[in-house]
Amino acid sequence: MTSNFTWVDGGIVGLYLLATMIVGVAIRRYVTRVEDFIVARREMDVYLGIASLAATEFGIVTCMYASQAGYTRGFAGAIPGICNAIAMAVIGYTGFCVKKLRDSGVMTIPELFEQRYGKFVRWLSGVVIVLGGLLNMGVFLRGGGQFQVVCCGMNIRSLENAMTVLLIGVAVYTILGGMLSVLVTDFLQFVVMSAGLLLVTFLVLGKVGWGSLTAAVDTHYGAGGFNPFVAKGLGWPFVLSNLLTNTAAVLTWQTCIARLLAAKDSRTGRKVYTGTAFFFVCRWVIPGIWGIAALAIVAPGVLAPIGLQFGEKDASLFAMPYLLSQLVPAGMMGILVAAMLAADMSTDSSYMLTWGSVIYNDILAPFRRTAWSERKGILWNRFIVALIGVFLLFWGLWYKLEGNLWEYLQTTGTIYLASMSILLIACCYWRRANNWGAIAGIIVGAALPVLALSLNLFVEVRVPVLDETGNQIIQEGQALTQAVGLARHYVGDNFVNIGTYALVAVAMVVGSLLKPPARSA
Amino acid sequence: HPFWASLTVAVLVWYSTVTIYVAIKGIGDIRRMLRRLSDSKDAGSGVAS
């Protein structure tokens, strides 16, 4: 693979990485308590919160799946971003759940659950949050490494080295400075990332043109490329599934909630939500345009060999990085790679820290017989973040994606999003909610997505490959078929998702009503 | 395609303007946060929650 990445670009990237490391490590002297490490002593104000949340929720993996959506679905692929922005704006404006959550003064959601559902539910919630989160973030590093290899024309064997170096850099300042380092480096990354994204987008629009974008979508996807309700394979289940996922994510996704809980008060946290809402449209539309540009000018035959090199079944993931490797000139390539590394570092650091805080605060809680000193607490938090880093490295190297990246992230996220969001709503607004309902909801919420993932991974069905007119493709006298996961073929990812939310709600209500009321003394 | 065209333009305008505003205000937020942390650094129970 050739690319326009030169030593000048390498210098720009190196300088940026060095600056980030120095700033991140310098912040460590402010960390004296566990509260500093996990929630920045709740000193975060509105604009730092907006910059931090916008940077955290835009990683290379975000860019990869959003551009894949643009490449494979046209403009309709940006619907999840619109759903996310609507959910965030409405929840921020109304304070639905998040006001009560922040006012409670907890450091994590399971800590709030203990007040309502008891210690066991707190511990169990911590377990499913960590399980769903780790499976989700496990693909981040691989996506980031693949982008660098394709975009910079790096040797494929350098992928592991690139991933390792990137992770060590992020882990060092996250381990030392916790949330304080994450917030300050996020801010730096927000500025670098935004500048790079804008420059590249104007370059793409200038070189490809608006007309070519719409023509490409029209040619490949027709009306469905602009309207998800009439798109093949999308329709209302896709929109509803994304609305549910994104609402639940705004309420309970660790990286989002960490900003709310690090805010000075609930009013500040809500302002961070409303102020960040439109950035969630940007994070789908900007890479989506890059993906559509790839659809317009990249020959599909170029992508298949790239996919094979990585052992990935779906080569559409590499359309955008390949486009950028050919389109972005030397010099500007350094700015692009620095911007993308900025995006990835802010994401990785925040994910490691916020999921680590659940392990410390909620999973280890029953094992702390006596109160720990601040020093011991910080040491354990640092150790946990380092362990998550090691997990990310090995999972990122081992796991190969079976299908669409966003659908994978949605399904693994649902392992806890469905149950935690419904438990949180019930905790805040339903007096009859109790630990029976909570446990039933958690079990159902985790079991269904895990079952669907397992069926897709281990049981495949052969289905005919159809051309654009819906006719079966025949090659050398034989019908062409492809392997599809069992749950994906018979149920579909979107219905698995919608069904999980519905059944968790039923489990929560039925479980709570079945528990006999406590007898008064 | 008025919806997607206007949304794309809105995204580009937003990213070109609001980002700069957030960045400028964010610097003030960081300075205030670090100052408050410095002031309270010398003030604790020594026990983690």
Coordinates of C-alpha atoms in Angstrom, one line a residue:
Chain A
M1 CA 0.0 0.0 0.0
T2 CA 1.4 3.4 -1.0
S3 CA 0.6 6.6 0.9
N4 CA 1.6 10.2 1.1
F5 CA 2.9 9.9 4.6
T6 CA 6.5 11.3 4.8
W7 CA 9.1 12.0 7.5
V8 CA 7.7 15.6 7.8
D9 CA 4.3 14.0 8.7
G10 CA 6.1 11.7 11.2
G11 CA 7.7 14.8 12.8
I12 CA 4.3 16.5 13.2
V13 CA 2.8 13.4 14.8
G14 CA 5.8 12.9 17.1
L15 CA 5.7 16.5 18.3
Y16 CA 2.0 16.2 19.1
L17 CA 2.4 12.9 21.0
L18 CA 5.3 14.4 23.0
A19 CA 3.2 17.5 23.9
T20 CA 0.3 15.3 25.0
M21 CA 2.5 13.1 27.2
I22 CA 4.1 16.0 28.9
V23 CA 0.8 17.7 29.7
G24 CA -0.8 14.4 30.8
V25 CA 2.0 13.4 33.1
A26 CA 2.4 17.0 34.6
I27 CA -1.2 16.8 35.9
R28 CA -0.4 13.8 38.2
R29 CA 0.8 16.1 41.0
Y30 CA -2.8 17.2 41.6
V31 CA -4.0 13.7 42.3
T32 CA -4.1 13.2 46.1
R33 CA -7.4 11.4 46.6
V34 CA -9.4 8.6 45.0
E35 CA -12.1 11.3 44.2
D36 CA -9.5 13.2 42.2
F37 CA -8.6 10.1 40.2
I38 CA -12.1 9.0 39.4
V39 CA -14.2 12.2 39.2
A40 CA -11.6 15.0 39.1
R41 CA -12.9 16.1 42.6
R42 CA -16.1 17.2 40.8
E43 CA -14.4 20.4 39.6
M44 CA -15.2 20.1 35.9
D45 CA -17.0 23.1 34.4
V46 CA -19.2 23.3 31.3
Y47 CA -16.8 24.0 28.4
L48 CA -14.1 21.6 29.6
G49 CA -16.9 19.0 29.9
I50 CA -18.1 19.6 26.4
A51 CA -14.6 19.5 24.9
S52 CA -13.8 16.3 26.9
L53 CA -17.0 14.5 26.1
A54 CA -16.9 15.4 22.4
A55 CA -13.2 14.2 22.2
T56 CA -13.9 11.0 24.2
E57 CA -16.8 10.0 22.0
F58 CA -14.9 10.5 18.8
G59 CA -12.1 7.9 18.4
I60 CA -10.6 6.3 15.3
V61 CA -13.0 3.5 15.8
T62 CA -15.9 6.0 15.6
C63 CA -14.5 7.4 12.4
M64 CA -14.2 3.8 11.0
Y65 CA -17.7 2.7 11.7
A66 CA -19.3 6.1 10.8
S67 CA -17.5 6.1 7.5
Q68 CA -18.4 2.5 6.9
A69 CA -22.0 3.5 7.5
G70 CA -21.6 6.3 4.9
Y71 CA -20.0 3.9 2.5
T72 CA -22.5 1.1 2.9
R73 CA -25.7 3.1 3.6
G74 CA -25.2 6.6 2.2
F75 CA -26.5 9.6 4.1
A76 CA -29.0 7.3 5.9
G77 CA -26.1 5.8 7.7
A78 CA -25.8 8.9 9.9
I79 CA -29.2 8.2 11.6
P80 CA -27.5 6.9 14.8
G81 CA -25.8 10.3 15.3
I82 CA -29.1 12.1 15.0
C83 CA -30.8 9.7 17.4
N84 CA -27.9 10.3 19.9
A85 CA -28.1 14.1 19.6
I86 CA -31.9 14.1 20.2
A87 CA -31.5 11.8 23.2
M88 CA -28.7 13.9 24.7
A89 CA -30.4 17.2 24.1
V90 CA -33.7 16.0 25.6
I91 CA -32.1 14.3 28.7
G92 CA -29.8 17.3 29.3
Y93 CA -32.7 19.8 29.0
T94 CA -35.2 17.8 31.1
G95 CA -32.7 16.4 33.6
F96 CA -34.5 13.0 33.1
C97 CA -32.6 10.6 35.5
V98 CA -29.3 12.5 35.3
K99 CA -30.4 15.2 37.8
K100 CA -31.2 12.7 40.5
L101 CA -28.1 10.7 39.6
R102 CA -25.7 13.7 40.0
D103 CA -27.5 15.1 43.1
S104 CA -27.1 11.7 44.8
G105 CA -23.3 12.4 45.0
V106 CA -22.3 8.9 43.9
M107 CA -19.2 8.1 41.8
T108 CA -20.7 5.3 39.7
I109 CA -24.3 4.2 38.8
P110 CA -24.1 0.9 40.7
E111 CA -23.3 2.9 43.8
L112 CA -26.7 4.6 43.4
F113 CA -28.3 1.1 42.9
E114 CA -27.1 0.0 46.3
Q115 CA -29.3 2.6 47.9
R116 CA -32.4 1.1 46.2
Y117 CA -31.6 -2.5 45.3
G118 CA -29.0 -3.6 47.8
K119 CA -25.3 -4.6 47.8
F120 CA -25.7 -7.7 45.5
V121 CA -27.3 -5.7 42.7
R122 CA -24.5 -3.1 43.0
W123 CA -21.9 -5.8 42.6
L124 CA -23.8 -7.6 39.8
S125 CA -24.4 -4.3 37.9
G126 CA -20.7 -3.6 38.1
V127 CA -19.9 -7.0 36.6
V128 CA -22.3 -6.5 33.6
I129 CA -21.1 -3.0 33.0
V130 CA -17.5 -4.1 32.9
L131 CA -18.3 -7.2 30.7
G132 CA -20.2 -5.1 28.1
G133 CA -17.7 -2.3 28.2
L134 CA -14.6 -4.4 27.8
L135 CA -16.1 -6.4 24.9
N136 CA -17.0 -3.0 23.3
M137 CA -13.7 -1.3 23.7
G138 CA -11.8 -4.4 22.8
V139 CA -12.1 -3.6 19.1
F140 CA -10.9 0.1 19.5
L141 CA -7.2 -0.6 19.4
R142 CA -7.4 -2.9 16.4
G143 CA -9.5 -0.3 14.5
G144 CA -7.0 2.4 15.4
G145 CA -4.1 0.3 14.3
Q146 CA -5.8 -0.7 11.0
F147 CA -6.5 2.9 10.2
Q148 CA -2.8 3.8 10.7
V149 CA -1.6 0.9 8.6
V150 CA -3.9 1.7 5.6
C151 CA -3.8 5.5 5.8
C152 CA 0.0 5.8 6.4
G153 CA 1.0 2.9 4.2
M154 CA 2.7 1.2 7.1
N155 CA 3.8 -2.4 6.9
I156 CA 1.1 -4.7 8.0
R157 CA 3.5 -6.3 10.5
S158 CA 3.9 -2.9 12.1
L159 CA 0.2 -3.1 13.3
E160 CA 1.0 -4.8 16.6
N161 CA 3.8 -2.4 17.3
A162 CA 1.7 0.6 16.4
M163 CA -1.1 -0.6 18.7
T164 CA 1.3 -1.3 21.6
V165 CA 3.1 2.1 21.4
L166 CA -0.2 4.0 21.2
L167 CA -1.6 2.1 24.2
I168 CA 1.5 2.5 26.3
G169 CA 1.5 6.3 25.6
V170 CA -2.2 6.6 26.7
A171 CA -1.8 4.3 29.7
V172 CA 1.1 6.2 31.2
Y173 CA -0.7 9.5 31.7
T174 CA -4.1 7.8 32.5
I175 CA -2.5 5.7 35.2
L176 CA -0.6 8.7 36.7
G177 CA -3.2 11.4 36.5
G178 CA -6.6 9.7 36.3
M179 CA -9.6 11.8 35.4
L180 CA -7.7 15.0 35.8
S181 CA -5.1 14.0 33.2
V182 CA -7.9 12.7 31.0
L183 CA -9.9 16.0 31.1
V184 CA -6.8 18.2 30.3
T185 CA -5.4 15.9 27.5
D186 CA -9.0 15.5 26.2
F187 CA -9.1 19.3 25.8
L188 CA -5.8 19.3 23.9
Q189 CA -7.0 16.4 21.7
F190 CA -10.4 18.2 21.1
V191 CA -8.6 21.1 19.5
V192 CA -6.1 19.1 17.4
M193 CA -8.8 16.6 16.4
S194 CA -11.3 19.3 15.3
A195 CA -8.7 21.2 13.3
G196 CA -7.7 18.0 11.4
L197 CA -11.3 16.8 10.8
L198 CA -12.3 20.2 9.3
L199 CA -9.2 20.5 7.1
V200 CA -9.7 17.0 5.7
T201 CA -13.5 17.4 5.2
F202 CA -13.0 20.6 3.2
L203 CA -10.2 18.8 1.2
V204 CA -12.5 15.9 0.5
L205 CA -15.4 18.2 -0.5
G206 CA -13.1 20.2 -2.8
K207 CA -11.6 17.2 -4.5
V208 CA -14.7 15.0 -4.8
G209 CA -17.5 17.6 -4.9
W210 CA -21.0 17.7 -3.5
G211 CA -22.5 16.5 -6.8
S212 CA -20.4 13.4 -6.8
L213 CA -21.4 12.6 -3.3
T214 CA -25.1 12.7 -4.0
A215 CA -24.7 10.9 -7.3
A216 CA -22.8 8.1 -5.7
V217 CA -25.4 7.5 -3.0
D218 CA -28.2 7.8 -5.6
T219 CA -26.5 5.3 -7.9
H220 CA -25.7 2.7 -5.3
Y221 CA -28.6 3.0 -2.9
G222 CA -31.4 5.1 -4.5
A223 CA -33.9 6.7 -2.2
G224 CA -32.8 4.4 0.6
G225 CA -29.5 6.2 0.7
F226 CA -31.3 9.3 1.9
N227 CA -34.2 7.9 3.8
P228 CA -33.6 5.0 6.3
F229 CA -37.3 4.1 6.4
V230 CA -37.2 2.9 2.8
A231 CA -33.6 1.6 2.8
K232 CA -33.1 -2.2 2.3
G233 CA -32.1 -3.8 5.5
L234 CA -32.8 -0.7 7.6
G235 CA -36.4 0.5 8.0
W236 CA -38.1 1.4 11.3
P237 CA -36.3 -1.4 13.3
F238 CA -33.0 0.3 12.6
V239 CA -34.2 3.7 13.6
L240 CA -36.0 2.4 16.8
S241 CA -33.0 0.3 17.7
N242 CA -30.7 3.2 17.5
L243 CA -33.1 5.5 19.4
L244 CA -33.2 3.0 22.2
T245 CA -29.4 2.3 22.2
N246 CA -28.5 6.0 22.2
T247 CA -31.0 7.0 24.9
A248 CA -29.7 4.2 27.1
A249 CA -26.1 5.3 26.3
V250 CA -26.7 8.9 27.3
L251 CA -28.2 7.7 30.6
T252 CA -25.7 5.0 31.5
W253 CA -22.6 4.8 29.2
Q254 CA -19.7 5.1 31.5
T255 CA -17.8 7.7 29.6
C256 CA -20.9 10.0 29.4
I257 CA -21.9 9.4 33.0
A258 CA -18.3 10.1 34.2
R259 CA -18.6 13.7 32.8
L260 CA -21.9 14.1 34.5
L261 CA -20.5 12.9 37.8
A262 CA -17.3 14.9 37.5
A263 CA -19.3 18.1 36.9
K264 CA -19.5 20.7 39.7
D265 CA -23.3 20.2 40.1
S266 CA -26.3 18.7 38.2
R267 CA -26.9 22.0 36.4
T268 CA -23.4 22.0 35.0
G269 CA -23.7 18.3 34.0
R270 CA -27.0 19.0 32.2
K271 CA -25.4 22.0 30.3
V272 CA -22.5 19.7 29.3
Y273 CA -25.1 17.3 27.8
T274 CA -27.1 19.9 25.9
G275 CA -23.9 21.6 24.7
T276 CA -22.4 18.4 23.4
A277 CA -25.6 17.1 21.7
F278 CA -24.9 18.5 18.2
F279 CA -21.3 17.2 18.3
F280 CA -22.9 13.7 18.1
V281 CA -24.4 14.6 14.8
C282 CA -21.0 15.8 13.7
R283 CA -19.3 12.6 14.7
W284 CA -21.5 10.7 12.2
V285 CA -21.9 13.2 9.4
I286 CA -18.2 14.1 9.0
P287 CA -16.8 10.6 8.7
G288 CA -20.0 9.7 6.8
I289 CA -19.0 12.2 4.1
W290 CA -15.6 10.6 3.9
G291 CA -17.2 7.2 3.5
I292 CA -19.5 8.5 0.8
A293 CA -16.5 10.1 -1.0
A294 CA -14.8 6.7 -0.9
L295 CA -18.0 5.2 -2.4
A296 CA -17.8 7.8 -5.2
I297 CA -14.1 7.4 -6.2
V298 CA -12.6 4.2 -4.8
A299 CA -12.9 1.1 -7.0
P300 CA -14.4 -1.7 -4.9
G301 CA -11.8 -4.2 -6.2
V302 CA -9.1 -2.3 -4.4
L303 CA -10.6 -2.9 -0.9
A304 CA -11.0 -6.7 -0.9
P305 CA -7.2 -7.4 -0.8
I306 CA -6.9 -5.0 2.1
G307 CA -9.6 -6.8 4.0
L308 CA -7.9 -10.1 3.4
Q309 CA -4.6 -8.8 4.7
F310 CA -6.3 -8.1 8.1
G311 CA -8.4 -11.3 8.0
E312 CA -11.6 -9.2 8.1
K313 CA -14.7 -10.4 6.3
D314 CA -16.0 -6.9 5.5
A315 CA -13.6 -4.8 3.5
S316 CA -15.9 -1.8 3.5
L317 CA -14.3 -0.8 6.8
F318 CA -11.1 0.2 4.9
A319 CA -12.7 2.3 2.2
M320 CA -12.3 5.6 4.1
P321 CA -8.6 5.1 5.3
Y322 CA -7.7 4.0 1.7
L323 CA -9.4 7.1 0.3
L324 CA -7.5 9.4 2.7
S325 CA -4.1 7.6 1.9
Q326 CA -4.6 8.6 -1.7
L327 CA -6.2 12.0 -1.3
V328 CA -4.4 13.8 1.5
P329 CA -1.1 15.4 0.5
A330 CA 2.2 15.1 2.4
G331 CA 2.4 17.6 5.3
M332 CA -1.4 17.6 5.7
M333 CA -1.2 13.8 6.2
G334 CA 0.8 14.6 9.4
I335 CA -2.1 16.8 10.7
L336 CA -4.6 14.2 9.8
V337 CA -2.7 11.4 11.6
A338 CA -2.1 13.6 14.6
A339 CA -5.8 14.5 14.7
M340 CA -6.8 10.8 14.5
L341 CA -4.3 9.8 17.1
A342 CA -5.7 12.6 19.3
A343 CA -9.2 11.2 18.8
D344 CA -8.1 7.7 19.7
M345 CA -6.0 8.7 22.7
S346 CA -8.9 10.7 24.2
T347 CA -11.2 7.7 23.7
D348 CA -8.9 5.0 25.0
S349 CA -7.8 6.9 28.1
S350 CA -11.4 7.7 29.1
Y351 CA -12.6 4.2 28.5
M352 CA -9.8 2.6 30.5
L353 CA -10.4 5.0 33.4
T354 CA -14.2 5.0 33.6
W355 CA -14.5 1.3 33.4
G356 CA -11.7 0.8 35.8
S357 CA -13.5 3.1 38.3
V358 CA -16.5 0.6 38.2
I359 CA -14.2 -2.3 39.0
Y360 CA -12.7 -0.4 41.9
N361 CA -15.8 1.2 43.2
D362 CA -18.4 -1.5 42.7
I363 CA -16.8 -4.9 42.0
L364 CA -14.1 -4.8 44.6
A365 CA -16.4 -3.1 47.1
P366 CA -17.5 -6.3 48.9
F367 CA -13.9 -7.4 49.3
R368 CA -12.9 -4.2 51.2
R369 CA -13.5 -5.2 54.8
T370 CA -11.9 -2.1 56.2
A371 CA -11.7 1.4 54.7
W372 CA -8.6 1.8 52.5
S373 CA -6.3 4.8 52.7
E374 CA -6.4 7.3 49.8
R375 CA -2.9 6.2 48.8
K376 CA -4.0 2.5 48.6
G377 CA -7.1 3.4 46.8
I378 CA -5.2 5.4 44.1
L379 CA -2.7 2.6 43.8
W380 CA -5.5 0.0 43.2
N381 CA -7.1 2.3 40.6
R382 CA -3.8 2.6 38.8
F383 CA -3.3 -1.1 38.8
I384 CA -6.8 -1.7 37.4
V385 CA -6.3 0.8 34.6
A386 CA -3.0 -1.0 33.7
L387 CA -4.8 -4.4 33.7
I388 CA -7.5 -3.0 31.3
G389 CA -4.7 -1.8 29.0
V390 CA -3.2 -5.3 28.9
F391 CA -6.6 -6.8 28.1
L392 CA -7.2 -4.2 25.3
L393 CA -3.9 -5.1 23.8
F394 CA -4.5 -8.9 23.7
W395 CA -8.2 -8.7 22.8
G396 CA -7.4 -6.2 20.0
L397 CA -4.8 -8.5 18.6
W398 CA -6.9 -11.7 18.8
Y399 CA -10.5 -10.8 18.0
K400 CA -11.5 -10.5 14.3
L401 CA -14.7 -8.7 13.5
E402 CA -17.5 -10.9 11.9
G403 CA -19.7 -8.2 10.4
N404 CA -20.6 -4.5 10.6
L405 CA -18.6 -2.7 13.3
W406 CA -21.4 -0.5 14.6
E407 CA -23.8 -3.5 14.9
Y408 CA -21.1 -5.3 16.9
L409 CA -20.7 -2.3 19.2
Q410 CA -24.4 -1.9 19.6
T411 CA -24.9 -5.6 20.5
T412 CA -22.0 -5.7 23.0
G413 CA -23.1 -2.4 24.5
T414 CA -26.7 -3.7 24.9
I415 CA -25.3 -6.4 27.3
Y416 CA -25.5 -3.7 29.9
L417 CA -27.2 -0.7 28.3
A418 CA -30.6 -2.3 28.3
S419 CA -30.6 -3.5 31.9
M420 CA -28.8 -0.5 33.4
S421 CA -30.9 2.1 31.7
I422 CA -34.2 0.4 32.8
L423 CA -32.8 -0.1 36.4
L424 CA -31.8 3.6 36.5
I425 CA -35.3 4.8 35.3
A426 CA -37.0 2.5 37.8
C427 CA -34.7 3.5 40.6
C428 CA -35.5 7.2 39.9
Y429 CA -39.2 7.1 39.1
W430 CA -40.8 3.8 40.2
R431 CA -41.4 3.2 43.9
R432 CA -42.3 -0.5 43.6
A433 CA -38.9 -1.3 41.9
N434 CA -36.9 -3.7 44.1
N435 CA -34.0 -6.1 44.0
W436 CA -36.0 -9.0 42.5
G437 CA -36.9 -7.0 39.5
A438 CA -33.4 -5.6 39.2
I439 CA -31.8 -9.0 39.2
A440 CA -34.3 -10.4 36.7
G441 CA -33.6 -7.4 34.4
I442 CA -29.8 -7.7 34.6
I443 CA -30.0 -11.5 33.8
V444 CA -32.3 -11.0 30.8
G445 CA -30.4 -8.0 29.6
A446 CA -27.1 -9.8 29.6
A447 CA -28.3 -13.2 28.4
L448 CA -30.0 -12.2 25.2
P449 CA -27.2 -10.2 23.5
V450 CA -24.6 -12.8 24.7
L451 CA -26.8 -15.6 23.2
A452 CA -27.1 -13.6 19.9
L453 CA -23.4 -13.0 19.7
S454 CA -22.6 -16.7 20.4
L455 CA -25.1 -17.9 17.8
N456 CA -23.6 -15.5 15.3
L457 CA -20.1 -16.6 16.1
F458 CA -20.5 -20.4 16.3
V459 CA -23.6 -21.3 14.2
E460 CA -23.6 -20.1 10.6
V461 CA -26.2 -20.6 7.8
R462 CA -25.4 -20.4 4.1
V463 CA -27.5 -17.8 2.3
P464 CA -27.6 -16.9 -1.4
V465 CA -25.7 -13.8 -2.5
L466 CA -28.1 -11.4 -4.4
D467 CA -27.2 -8.7 -6.9
E468 CA -28.6 -5.2 -6.8
T469 CA -31.9 -6.3 -8.5
G470 CA -32.5 -9.0 -6.0
N471 CA -31.5 -11.9 -8.3
Q472 CA -29.3 -14.8 -7.1
I473 CA -25.7 -14.5 -8.4
I474 CA -24.5 -17.6 -10.3
Q475 CA -20.8 -18.3 -10.7
E476 CA -19.5 -21.1 -12.9
G477 CA -22.9 -22.7 -12.9
Q478 CA -23.3 -22.7 -9.1
A479 CA -25.3 -20.3 -6.9
L480 CA -23.0 -18.1 -4.9
T481 CA -23.6 -18.3 -1.2
Q482 CA -22.2 -16.6 1.9
A483 CA -22.1 -17.6 5.6
V484 CA -24.2 -15.5 8.0
G485 CA -24.6 -15.9 11.8
L486 CA -27.8 -17.7 12.8
A487 CA -29.3 -14.9 15.0
R488 CA -28.4 -12.3 12.4
H489 CA -30.1 -14.2 9.6
Y490 CA -33.3 -15.3 11.4
V491 CA -33.8 -12.4 13.9
G492 CA -31.6 -9.5 12.8
D493 CA -29.3 -7.4 15.0
N494 CA -31.9 -4.6 15.3
F495 CA -34.7 -6.9 16.5
V496 CA -32.3 -8.6 19.0
N497 CA -31.6 -5.1 20.3
I498 CA -35.3 -4.0 20.5
G499 CA -36.4 -7.3 22.0
T500 CA -33.7 -7.1 24.7
Y501 CA -35.0 -3.6 25.9
A502 CA -38.6 -4.8 25.8
L503 CA -37.9 -8.1 27.7
V504 CA -35.7 -6.3 30.3
A505 CA -38.6 -3.9 31.1
V506 CA -41.0 -6.8 31.4
A507 CA -38.5 -8.7 33.7
M508 CA -38.1 -5.6 35.8
V509 CA -41.8 -5.1 36.3
V510 CA -42.8 -8.7 36.8
G511 CA -39.8 -9.4 39.1
S512 CA -40.6 -6.4 41.3
L513 CA -44.3 -7.2 41.5
L514 CA -43.6 -10.9 42.4
K515 CA -41.6 -10.0 45.5
P516 CA -43.8 -10.0 48.6
P517 CA -44.0 -6.7 50.3
A518 CA -41.9 -6.4 53.5
R519 CA -44.0 -7.0 56.7
S520 CA -43.9 -4.0 59.0
A521 CA -42.9 -4.7 62.6
Chain B
H1 CA -32.0 16.7 -0.7
P2 CA -32.6 19.7 1.5
F3 CA -32.4 17.8 4.8
W4 CA -29.0 16.2 4.3
A5 CA -27.6 19.3 2.5
S6 CA -28.6 21.7 5.3
L7 CA -27.5 19.2 8.0
T8 CA -24.1 18.8 6.4
V9 CA -23.7 22.6 6.1
A10 CA -24.8 23.0 9.7
V11 CA -22.2 20.5 10.8
L12 CA -19.4 22.3 9.0
V13 CA -20.5 25.7 10.3
W14 CA -20.9 24.3 13.9
Y15 CA -17.5 22.6 13.8
S16 CA -15.8 25.8 12.4
T17 CA -17.4 28.2 15.0
V18 CA -18.6 26.5 18.2
T19 CA -15.4 24.4 18.5
I20 CA -13.3 27.6 18.6
Y21 CA -15.7 29.1 21.2
V22 CA -15.6 25.9 23.4
A23 CA -11.8 25.8 23.1
I24 CA -11.4 29.4 24.2
K25 CA -13.8 29.0 27.2
G26 CA -12.3 25.6 28.0
I27 CA -8.9 27.2 28.7
G28 CA -10.5 29.3 31.4
D29 CA -12.2 26.2 32.8
I30 CA -8.9 24.3 33.1
R31 CA -7.1 27.2 34.8
R32 CA -9.9 27.6 37.3
M33 CA -10.0 23.9 38.0
L34 CA -6.3 23.6 38.5
R35 CA -6.2 26.7 40.7
R36 CA -9.0 25.3 43.0
L37 CA -7.2 22.0 43.2
S38 CA -3.9 23.7 44.1
D39 CA -5.7 25.8 46.8
S40 CA -7.3 22.8 48.4
K41 CA -4.3 20.5 48.0
D42 CA -2.9 21.6 51.4
A43 CA -6.3 21.4 53.1
G44 CA -8.3 15.4 54.3
S45 CA -9.5 12.3 56.1
G46 CA -6.9 10.2 54.3
V47 CA -9.5 7.5 53.9
A48 CA -10.8 6.4 50.5
S49 CA -14.6 6.0 50.1

